[in-house]
XYZ file of C-alpha atoms in Angstrom:
104
model
C 151.498 127.674 97.460
C 154.157 126.088 95.262
C 153.799 122.537 94.159
C 156.776 121.311 96.332
C 155.279 123.033 99.462
C 151.928 121.398 98.806
C 153.612 117.932 98.708
C 155.365 118.507 101.990
C 152.124 118.973 104.020
C 150.353 115.734 105.003
C 146.842 116.417 104.043
C 144.248 114.846 106.372
C 141.076 113.261 104.722
C 138.762 114.742 107.213
C 139.002 117.225 110.020
C 135.810 117.002 112.268
C 132.826 116.684 109.848
C 134.746 118.422 106.996
C 136.244 116.709 104.090
C 139.634 118.156 103.385
C 140.448 118.716 99.700
C 143.769 120.675 99.258
C 146.025 123.003 101.204
C 145.694 126.628 100.386
C 148.376 128.226 102.587
C 150.549 127.611 105.553
C 152.024 129.937 108.075
C 153.723 129.746 111.443
C 150.628 128.765 113.461
C 148.334 126.843 111.051
C 147.565 125.459 107.601
C 144.488 126.594 105.753
C 142.817 124.015 103.563
C 139.985 124.084 101.027
C 137.527 121.639 102.579
C 133.895 120.513 101.814
C 130.999 120.628 104.251
C 128.195 118.178 103.391
C 124.589 118.200 104.494
C 121.267 116.615 103.940
C 119.919 115.925 100.401
C 123.250 116.334 98.778
C 123.959 119.832 100.029
C 127.668 120.777 99.703
C 129.554 123.865 100.526
C 133.243 124.699 100.137
C 134.833 126.312 103.101
C 138.276 127.335 104.381
C 139.460 125.220 107.308
C 142.317 126.607 109.421
C 143.945 123.755 111.254
C 146.702 124.355 113.975
C 150.088 122.944 113.441
C 151.050 119.861 115.441
C 153.721 121.670 117.643
C 150.913 124.060 118.857
C 148.158 121.609 119.576
C 149.071 121.157 123.268
C 149.589 124.832 124.005
C 146.828 126.264 126.059
C 148.003 129.875 125.269
C 147.782 129.238 121.516
C 144.302 127.549 121.751
C 143.026 130.774 123.766
C 144.436 132.989 121.030
C 142.770 130.977 118.205
C 139.420 130.991 120.176
C 139.776 134.684 120.614
C 140.548 135.235 116.844
C 137.237 133.339 116.059
C 135.239 135.312 118.570
C 136.579 138.599 117.223
C 135.955 137.685 113.636
C 132.487 136.350 114.437
C 131.508 139.672 116.062
C 132.593 141.676 112.996
C 130.339 142.144 109.941
C 132.281 143.651 106.970
C 132.691 142.861 103.387
C 136.462 142.614 103.808
C 136.490 140.172 106.647
C 135.822 136.454 106.248
C 133.074 134.969 108.352
C 133.913 132.279 110.935
C 131.273 129.526 110.497
C 132.422 126.946 113.017
C 135.127 126.203 115.634
C 135.960 122.617 116.462
C 138.350 120.339 118.211
C 139.664 117.249 116.425
C 142.336 114.732 117.330
C 144.483 116.479 114.656
C 143.939 119.909 116.484
C 141.831 122.960 117.103
C 140.231 124.388 113.825
C 138.294 127.295 112.565
C 135.981 127.011 109.526
C 135.532 130.079 107.526
C 133.690 131.210 104.306
C 135.880 130.276 101.337
C 136.722 133.320 99.161
C 138.401 132.174 95.869
C 141.340 134.370 94.830
C 144.856 135.251 96.036
């Protein structure tokens, strides 16, 4: 993502229990962020968080598609498919949490 594109996206501080760090990519349906999950005793894990765009938040059809995407990805175990760890609903929109894989 270019520097100017990253500045155009309003980055939330938290989505659900996840601390949002930086945008990774944005497409027609959602933005993917690098986020941090925190747990007990200082446990931290970087994750990829896919958050729906504002114009799709109220669309039941889109929400159903996103949930179906999560279910399909969760049912597949393959080295080339990122695991879905969590699905949540936040005032900012429906979101998926996936393993973060560094790279292009």
